[in-house]
């Protein structure tokens, strides 16, 4: 059986105020072609289908069009809900969907698989919707009633996987689990989902996922291989500049009669590349940069000692898709790493305090000679005004 693992579509998300709907439609169209060309039997979407619990109408249209196109390619589709989705809204039409499209959002149905058969027998797909402990613990027996303690993501996912393993015991054959969580071992540099907190409360140990032949995870926006059979596919679009160098695509999984046989990466197109340009504002606006990046999404980090006038306007005259500008003065000496409180401790006069403030906000650069004259004039005027009161 051939399976395609994707996740984190985030239909409806904006990128620095710009809609991503057209770009995502292009990418999901390319994914549909890959499904058809590679004769995929089952497509898994591991959560965060929408970016909002209350998506706008066009988001539903894009989802419907994509699911129908995937179904028309001959694949079965299995979708689970993520933390951005409203499980109720995503799943409200589940029983009305055409054959071959399954939307799994019910925590009470975790142990009941969607079964798809091939020449080697059945493959059981267990969908685990995103489980917020405080919300879903009401659905499961409490610890005092013979159930599990469900206060953390680790405890809740461990309980869900115990239901999966119980379902596996009842259904002979190969198995695939689908979940949306933050698993231990993730490389934090690949673009963490924006609500993920890297603390023990949200981290699910890798051994929790023991059992199935493959575990398709969502929640992390860059591809990750935690083990040969436990992986994140990441998001199909770049949703932040922190993800700009990370590949976009899906995992193509082959199961044979004995289980996991092969996993390959299918790259997806990037409609508009992202780039971060660093240097002085004049350097960033150079002809070479404009020639190379005029059609890219641009994050400009300018290192001039002082803030420049109207940097975004000037940047967008050269880079129409400049989405972000940051002022990060270059640090050039040991004195510049002093904290503001350390500078103030050595300040005696008002002039010293103003100098300490300027050094702090200008990455170590104090007042110029002309500014010192102005500072002295202002302070002298204040002294004269106080003397007249």
CSV table of C-alpha atoms in Angstrom, one decimal:
chain,number,residue,atom,x,y,z
A,1,UNK,CA,0.0,0.0,0.0
A,2,UNK,CA,1.2,3.5,-0.8
A,3,UNK,CA,0.4,6.3,1.6
A,4,UNK,CA,1.1,10.1,1.4
A,5,UNK,CA,1.6,11.9,4.7
A,6,UNK,CA,0.9,15.6,4.8
A,7,UNK,CA,-0.2,18.0,7.5
A,8,UNK,CA,-0.6,21.6,8.8
A,9,UNK,CA,-2.2,23.1,5.7
A,10,UNK,CA,-3.4,26.0,7.8
A,11,UNK,CA,-6.0,27.1,5.2
A,12,UNK,CA,-6.8,30.7,5.8
A,13,UNK,CA,-3.6,31.8,7.4
A,14,UNK,CA,-2.1,35.2,6.3
A,15,UNK,CA,1.5,35.9,5.8
A,16,UNK,CA,2.4,39.3,7.3
A,17,UNK,CA,-1.0,40.6,6.3
A,18,UNK,CA,-1.1,38.9,2.8
A,19,UNK,CA,-3.5,36.1,2.0
A,20,UNK,CA,-1.9,32.7,1.3
A,21,UNK,CA,-5.0,31.2,-0.3
A,22,UNK,CA,-3.9,31.3,-3.9
A,23,UNK,CA,-0.4,30.1,-3.1
A,24,UNK,CA,-1.8,27.2,-1.0
A,25,UNK,CA,-4.2,26.3,-3.7
A,26,UNK,CA,-1.3,26.1,-6.2
A,27,UNK,CA,0.7,23.8,-3.8
A,28,UNK,CA,-2.3,21.6,-3.0
A,29,UNK,CA,-2.9,21.3,-6.7
A,30,UNK,CA,0.7,20.1,-7.1
A,31,UNK,CA,0.2,17.6,-4.2
A,32,UNK,CA,-2.9,16.2,-6.0
A,33,UNK,CA,-0.9,15.6,-9.1
A,34,UNK,CA,1.8,13.8,-7.1
A,35,UNK,CA,-0.9,11.6,-5.5
A,36,UNK,CA,-2.2,10.7,-9.0
A,37,UNK,CA,1.3,10.2,-10.6
A,38,UNK,CA,2.5,8.0,-7.7
A,39,UNK,CA,-0.7,6.0,-7.6
A,40,UNK,CA,-1.2,6.8,-3.9
A,41,UNK,CA,-3.8,4.6,-2.1
A,42,UNK,CA,-4.3,6.7,1.0
A,43,UNK,CA,-3.6,10.4,1.8
A,44,UNK,CA,-3.2,11.3,5.5
A,45,UNK,CA,-3.7,14.9,6.6
A,46,UNK,CA,-2.4,15.0,10.2
A,47,UNK,CA,-4.2,18.0,11.7
A,48,UNK,CA,-4.4,21.8,11.4
A,49,UNK,CA,-6.4,21.7,8.2
A,50,UNK,CA,-7.6,25.2,8.9
A,51,UNK,CA,-5.7,28.0,10.6
A,52,UNK,CA,-8.7,29.1,12.6
A,53,UNK,CA,-11.5,27.5,14.6
A,54,UNK,CA,-13.9,29.8,12.6
A,55,UNK,CA,-12.6,29.7,9.0
A,56,UNK,CA,-14.0,32.0,6.4
A,57,UNK,CA,-16.1,30.7,3.5
A,58,UNK,CA,-13.2,30.5,0.9
A,59,UNK,CA,-11.3,28.2,3.3
A,60,UNK,CA,-14.1,25.7,3.2
A,61,UNK,CA,-14.2,26.0,-0.6
A,62,UNK,CA,-10.5,25.3,-1.0
A,63,UNK,CA,-10.7,22.3,1.4
A,64,UNK,CA,-13.7,20.9,-0.4
A,65,UNK,CA,-12.1,21.3,-3.8
A,66,UNK,CA,-8.9,19.7,-2.7
A,67,UNK,CA,-10.5,16.7,-1.0
A,68,UNK,CA,-12.7,16.1,-4.1
A,69,UNK,CA,-9.7,16.3,-6.4
A,70,UNK,CA,-7.7,13.9,-4.2
A,71,UNK,CA,-10.7,11.5,-4.2
A,72,UNK,CA,-11.0,11.7,-7.9
A,73,UNK,CA,-7.4,10.6,-8.2
A,74,UNK,CA,-8.4,7.3,-6.7
A,75,UNK,CA,-7.0,7.8,-3.2
A,76,UNK,CA,-8.8,7.4,0.1
A,77,UNK,CA,-8.3,10.5,2.3
A,78,UNK,CA,-8.1,10.4,6.1
A,79,UNK,CA,-8.1,13.8,7.9
A,80,UNK,CA,-7.7,14.5,11.6
A,81,UNK,CA,-8.1,17.7,13.5
A,82,UNK,CA,-5.3,19.8,15.0
A,83,UNK,CA,-5.1,22.5,17.7
A,84,UNK,CA,-6.0,25.3,15.2
A,85,UNK,CA,-9.1,23.4,14.0
A,86,UNK,CA,-12.5,23.3,15.6
A,87,UNK,CA,-13.1,19.6,15.8
A,88,UNK,CA,-16.8,20.2,15.7
A,89,UNK,CA,-16.7,22.4,12.6
A,90,UNK,CA,-14.2,20.3,10.8
A,91,UNK,CA,-16.1,17.1,11.5
A,92,UNK,CA,-19.7,18.2,11.3
A,93,UNK,CA,-20.1,16.8,7.7
A,94,UNK,CA,-18.1,13.7,8.4
A,95,UNK,CA,-21.1,11.3,8.0
A,96,UNK,CA,-22.2,13.1,4.9
A,97,UNK,CA,-19.0,12.9,3.0
A,98,UNK,CA,-18.6,10.7,-0.1
A,99,UNK,CA,-17.1,7.3,0.3
A,100,UNK,CA,-13.3,7.4,0.6
A,101,UNK,CA,-13.1,10.7,2.6
A,102,UNK,CA,-12.8,10.2,6.3
A,103,UNK,CA,-12.7,13.1,8.8
A,104,UNK,CA,-11.7,11.8,12.3
A,105,UNK,CA,-12.4,14.3,15.1
A,106,UNK,CA,-14.0,12.2,17.9
A,107,UNK,CA,-11.8,11.3,20.8
A,108,UNK,CA,-14.2,8.5,21.7
A,109,UNK,CA,-13.5,6.8,18.4
A,110,UNK,CA,-9.7,6.6,18.6
A,111,UNK,CA,-9.7,2.8,18.9
A,112,UNK,CA,-12.0,2.3,15.9
A,113,UNK,CA,-9.9,2.3,12.8
A,114,UNK,CA,-10.5,3.2,9.2
A,115,UNK,CA,-9.6,0.0,7.4
A,116,UNK,CA,-8.3,0.0,3.8
A,117,UNK,CA,-7.3,-3.3,2.2
A,118,UNK,CA,-4.7,-4.1,-0.5
A,119,UNK,CA,-3.4,-7.4,-1.9
A,120,UNK,CA,-1.5,-8.1,1.3
A,121,UNK,CA,-4.5,-7.7,3.6
A,122,UNK,CA,-6.0,-4.9,5.7
A,123,UNK,CA,-4.3,-1.7,6.9
A,124,UNK,CA,-5.9,-0.1,9.9
A,125,UNK,CA,-5.6,3.7,10.3
A,126,UNK,CA,-6.2,5.1,13.8
A,127,UNK,CA,-6.8,8.8,13.9
A,128,UNK,CA,-6.1,10.8,17.1
A,129,UNK,CA,-7.5,14.3,17.0
A,130,UNK,CA,-5.7,17.0,18.9
A,131,UNK,CA,-6.2,16.3,22.5
A,132,UNK,CA,-6.3,19.2,25.0
A,133,UNK,CA,-6.1,17.5,28.4
A,134,UNK,CA,-8.4,19.8,30.2
A,135,UNK,CA,-11.1,19.3,27.5
A,136,UNK,CA,-10.9,15.6,26.7
A,137,UNK,CA,-10.3,14.1,30.1
A,138,UNK,CA,-14.0,14.2,30.7
A,139,UNK,CA,-14.4,11.6,27.9
A,140,UNK,CA,-12.1,9.0,29.6
A,141,UNK,CA,-12.3,7.2,33.0
A,142,UNK,CA,-10.6,9.2,35.8
A,143,UNK,CA,-7.6,7.8,37.6
A,144,UNK,CA,-9.7,7.0,40.6
A,145,UNK,CA,-12.1,5.0,38.5
A,146,UNK,CA,-9.4,2.7,37.0
A,147,UNK,CA,-8.5,5.2,34.3
A,148,UNK,CA,-5.4,7.3,33.6
A,149,UNK,CA,-4.2,10.6,35.0
A,150,UNK,CA,-4.7,13.0,32.1
A,151,UNK,CA,-3.1,16.4,33.1
A,152,UNK,CA,-0.4,16.7,30.4
A,153,UNK,CA,-0.1,16.1,26.7
A,154,UNK,CA,2.3,13.2,27.4
A,155,UNK,CA,-0.3,11.5,29.7
A,156,UNK,CA,-3.2,12.2,27.3
A,157,UNK,CA,-1.3,11.0,24.2
A,158,UNK,CA,-0.1,7.9,26.1
A,159,UNK,CA,-3.7,7.1,27.0
A,160,UNK,CA,-4.8,7.6,23.3
A,161,UNK,CA,-2.0,5.3,22.1
A,162,UNK,CA,-3.1,2.7,24.6
A,163,UNK,CA,-6.5,2.9,22.9
A,164,UNK,CA,-4.8,2.5,19.5
A,165,UNK,CA,-2.9,-0.6,20.7
A,166,UNK,CA,-6.1,-2.1,22.1
A,167,UNK,CA,-7.7,-1.5,18.6
A,168,UNK,CA,-4.7,-3.1,17.0
A,169,UNK,CA,-5.2,-6.2,19.2
A,170,UNK,CA,-8.8,-6.4,18.0
A,171,UNK,CA,-8.0,-5.8,14.3
A,172,UNK,CA,-5.4,-8.1,12.8
A,173,UNK,CA,-3.1,-6.6,10.2
A,174,UNK,CA,-0.8,-3.7,9.6
A,175,UNK,CA,-1.5,-0.3,11.3
A,176,UNK,CA,-0.9,3.4,11.0
A,177,UNK,CA,-1.5,6.0,13.7
A,178,UNK,CA,-2.1,9.7,13.0
A,179,UNK,CA,-1.6,12.3,15.7
A,180,UNK,CA,-1.1,16.1,16.3
A,181,UNK,CA,1.4,16.9,19.1
A,182,UNK,CA,4.9,17.9,20.0
A,183,UNK,CA,7.0,14.8,20.3
A,184,UNK,CA,10.3,14.5,22.1
A,185,UNK,CA,13.3,14.7,19.8
A,186,UNK,CA,12.1,17.4,17.5
A,187,UNK,CA,14.7,19.8,16.2
A,188,UNK,CA,13.5,23.2,17.3
A,189,UNK,CA,15.2,25.0,14.4
A,190,UNK,CA,12.9,23.6,11.7
A,191,UNK,CA,10.0,26.0,12.5
A,192,UNK,CA,7.9,25.1,15.5
A,193,UNK,CA,4.2,25.6,15.3
A,194,UNK,CA,3.5,29.0,16.8
A,195,UNK,CA,1.6,27.8,19.8
A,196,UNK,CA,4.1,25.0,20.7
A,197,UNK,CA,5.8,25.5,24.1
A,198,UNK,CA,9.0,23.6,24.5
A,199,UNK,CA,8.3,22.4,28.0
A,200,UNK,CA,7.8,19.1,29.6
A,201,UNK,CA,4.1,19.5,29.9
A,202,UNK,CA,3.7,19.5,26.1
A,203,UNK,CA,6.4,17.0,25.2
A,204,UNK,CA,5.3,13.5,24.3
A,205,UNK,CA,8.1,10.8,24.7
A,206,UNK,CA,8.9,9.0,21.6
A,207,UNK,CA,8.2,5.6,23.1
A,208,UNK,CA,4.6,6.5,23.5
A,209,UNK,CA,4.2,5.8,19.8
A,210,UNK,CA,5.5,2.2,19.9
A,211,UNK,CA,3.3,-0.3,18.1
A,212,UNK,CA,2.1,0.9,14.7
A,213,UNK,CA,4.0,0.2,11.5
A,214,UNK,CA,4.0,4.0,10.8
A,215,UNK,CA,3.1,7.1,12.8
A,216,UNK,CA,2.1,10.2,10.9
A,217,UNK,CA,2.5,13.3,13.0
A,218,UNK,CA,1.5,17.0,12.6
A,219,UNK,CA,2.1,20.2,14.6
A,220,UNK,CA,5.7,20.9,13.5
A,221,UNK,CA,6.1,23.0,10.3
A,222,UNK,CA,9.3,21.4,9.1
A,223,UNK,CA,9.9,17.8,8.1
A,224,UNK,CA,11.3,15.6,10.9
A,225,UNK,CA,12.3,12.0,11.2
A,226,UNK,CA,12.2,11.0,14.8
A,227,UNK,CA,12.7,7.4,14.0
A,228,UNK,CA,12.3,5.3,10.8
A,229,UNK,CA,8.6,5.0,11.4
A,230,UNK,CA,7.7,8.2,13.3
A,231,UNK,CA,7.8,11.4,11.2
A,232,UNK,CA,6.5,14.9,10.7
A,233,UNK,CA,5.7,16.0,7.2
A,234,UNK,CA,5.6,19.7,8.0
A,235,UNK,CA,3.5,22.4,6.4
A,236,UNK,CA,3.1,22.6,2.6
A,237,UNK,CA,3.9,26.4,2.6
A,238,UNK,CA,6.5,28.6,4.4
A,239,UNK,CA,4.5,30.4,7.0
A,240,UNK,CA,7.3,32.3,8.6
A,241,UNK,CA,10.8,33.6,7.7
A,242,UNK,CA,12.2,31.1,10.3
A,243,UNK,CA,11.1,28.3,7.9
A,244,UNK,CA,12.6,29.9,4.8
A,245,UNK,CA,15.4,27.4,4.2
A,246,UNK,CA,13.4,24.3,5.1
A,247,UNK,CA,12.0,22.0,2.3
A,248,UNK,CA,8.3,21.8,1.7
A,249,UNK,CA,6.7,18.5,0.7
A,250,UNK,CA,5.2,15.2,1.9
A,251,UNK,CA,6.4,11.7,2.9
A,252,UNK,CA,5.6,8.9,0.5
A,253,UNK,CA,5.3,5.6,2.5
A,254,UNK,CA,5.2,2.1,1.2
A,255,UNK,CA,3.8,-0.8,3.3
A,256,UNK,CA,4.4,-4.4,2.2
A,257,UNK,CA,3.1,-7.5,3.8
A,258,UNK,CA,5.5,-7.2,6.7
A,259,UNK,CA,4.9,-3.5,7.5
A,260,UNK,CA,7.0,-0.5,6.6
A,261,UNK,CA,9.0,-1.1,3.5
A,262,UNK,CA,10.1,2.3,2.2
A,263,UNK,CA,9.8,6.1,2.9
A,264,UNK,CA,10.7,8.8,0.3
A,265,UNK,CA,10.4,12.6,0.3
A,266,UNK,CA,8.2,14.3,-2.4
A,267,UNK,CA,9.2,17.9,-2.7
A,268,UNK,CA,6.5,20.5,-3.4
A,269,UNK,CA,6.9,23.8,-5.3
A,270,UNK,CA,7.5,27.1,-3.5
A,271,UNK,CA,5.2,29.7,-5.1
A,272,UNK,CA,7.3,32.6,-3.8
A,273,UNK,CA,10.6,32.1,-2.0
A,274,UNK,CA,11.5,33.7,1.3
A,275,UNK,CA,14.8,35.5,1.9
A,276,UNK,CA,16.3,37.5,4.8
A,277,UNK,CA,18.6,40.3,3.8
A,278,UNK,CA,21.0,41.6,6.4
A,279,UNK,CA,23.3,44.6,6.2
A,280,UNK,CA,23.1,48.4,6.2
A,281,UNK,CA,20.0,49.7,4.6
A,282,UNK,CA,22.0,51.0,1.6
A,283,UNK,CA,23.6,47.6,1.2
A,284,UNK,CA,20.2,45.8,1.3
A,285,UNK,CA,18.9,48.2,-1.4
A,286,UNK,CA,21.8,47.5,-3.7
A,287,UNK,CA,21.2,46.7,-7.3
A,288,UNK,CA,22.5,43.2,-6.9
A,289,UNK,CA,20.0,42.4,-4.2
A,290,UNK,CA,17.2,43.9,-6.2
A,291,UNK,CA,18.1,41.8,-9.2
A,292,UNK,CA,18.2,38.6,-7.2
A,293,UNK,CA,15.3,39.1,-4.8
A,294,UNK,CA,12.8,41.6,-6.3
A,295,UNK,CA,10.1,38.8,-6.6
A,296,UNK,CA,10.8,37.2,-3.3
A,297,UNK,CA,9.2,37.7,0.1
A,298,UNK,CA,11.8,39.8,1.9
A,299,UNK,CA,12.7,40.2,5.6
A,300,UNK,CA,15.1,43.1,5.8
A,301,UNK,CA,17.4,43.3,8.9
A,302,UNK,CA,19.3,46.6,8.7
A,303,UNK,CA,22.3,47.1,10.9
A,304,UNK,CA,22.8,50.9,10.7
A,305,UNK,CA,23.8,52.4,14.0
A,306,UNK,CA,20.7,54.7,14.0
A,307,UNK,CA,17.1,54.0,12.9
A,308,UNK,CA,16.6,55.1,9.3
A,309,UNK,CA,13.7,57.2,8.0
A,310,UNK,CA,10.8,55.3,6.4
A,311,UNK,CA,12.7,52.1,5.9
A,312,UNK,CA,9.6,50.0,4.8
A,313,UNK,CA,8.6,52.6,2.2
A,314,UNK,CA,12.1,52.6,0.7
A,315,UNK,CA,12.4,48.9,0.8
A,316,UNK,CA,9.1,48.3,-1.0
A,317,UNK,CA,10.1,50.7,-3.8
A,318,UNK,CA,12.8,48.0,-4.6
A,319,UNK,CA,11.2,44.9,-3.2
A,320,UNK,CA,7.4,44.9,-3.7
A,321,UNK,CA,7.1,41.8,-1.5
A,322,UNK,CA,9.0,43.1,1.5
A,323,UNK,CA,7.0,41.8,4.4
A,324,UNK,CA,9.1,42.6,7.4
A,325,UNK,CA,11.8,45.1,8.5
A,326,UNK,CA,13.9,44.9,11.6
A,327,UNK,CA,16.5,47.3,13.0
A,328,UNK,CA,19.4,45.4,14.6
A,329,UNK,CA,22.4,47.7,15.0
A,330,UNK,CA,25.7,45.9,14.7
A,331,UNK,CA,27.5,45.2,17.9
A,332,UNK,CA,31.2,46.1,17.7
A,333,UNK,CA,32.8,46.0,21.1
A,334,UNK,CA,32.8,44.6,24.6
A,335,UNK,CA,31.3,47.7,26.1
A,336,UNK,CA,28.2,47.3,24.0
A,337,UNK,CA,27.1,44.1,25.8
A,338,UNK,CA,26.6,45.9,29.1
A,339,UNK,CA,23.0,45.9,30.2
A,340,UNK,CA,21.0,49.1,30.7
A,341,UNK,CA,21.0,48.7,34.5
A,342,UNK,CA,24.8,48.3,34.4
A,343,UNK,CA,25.2,51.5,32.5
A,344,UNK,CA,22.9,53.4,34.9
A,345,UNK,CA,24.8,52.2,37.9
A,346,UNK,CA,27.9,54.1,36.6
A,347,UNK,CA,25.9,57.2,35.6
A,348,UNK,CA,26.3,60.2,38.0
A,349,UNK,CA,24.8,63.2,36.2
A,350,UNK,CA,21.7,63.6,34.0
A,351,UNK,CA,24.1,63.8,31.1
A,352,UNK,CA,25.6,60.4,32.0
A,353,UNK,CA,22.1,58.9,32.3
A,354,UNK,CA,21.1,60.2,28.8
A,355,UNK,CA,24.4,58.9,27.5
A,356,UNK,CA,23.7,55.5,29.0
A,357,UNK,CA,20.2,55.4,27.5
A,358,UNK,CA,21.6,56.3,24.0
A,359,UNK,CA,24.2,53.6,24.3
A,360,UNK,CA,21.6,51.1,25.2
A,361,UNK,CA,19.2,51.8,22.3
A,362,UNK,CA,22.0,52.3,19.8
A,363,UNK,CA,23.9,49.1,20.5
A,364,UNK,CA,26.7,50.9,22.3
A,365,UNK,CA,26.8,54.2,20.3
A,366,UNK,CA,26.5,57.2,22.5
A,367,UNK,CA,25.7,60.8,21.6
A,368,UNK,CA,27.5,62.6,18.8
A,369,UNK,CA,29.2,65.9,19.5
A,370,UNK,CA,26.3,67.8,18.0
A,371,UNK,CA,23.9,65.8,20.2
A,372,UNK,CA,26.0,66.5,23.3
A,373,UNK,CA,25.6,70.3,22.6
A,374,UNK,CA,21.9,69.9,22.3
A,375,UNK,CA,21.7,67.8,25.5
A,376,UNK,CA,23.7,70.4,27.4
A,377,UNK,CA,21.4,73.2,26.1
A,378,UNK,CA,18.2,71.3,27.1
A,379,UNK,CA,19.6,70.5,30.6
A,380,UNK,CA,20.7,74.1,31.1
A,381,UNK,CA,17.3,75.4,30.1
A,382,UNK,CA,15.7,73.0,32.6
A,383,UNK,CA,17.9,74.3,35.4
A,384,UNK,CA,17.1,77.9,34.5
A,385,UNK,CA,13.4,77.1,34.4
A,386,UNK,CA,13.5,75.4,37.8
A,387,UNK,CA,15.4,78.4,39.3
A,388,UNK,CA,12.5,80.7,38.2
A,389,UNK,CA,9.8,78.7,39.9
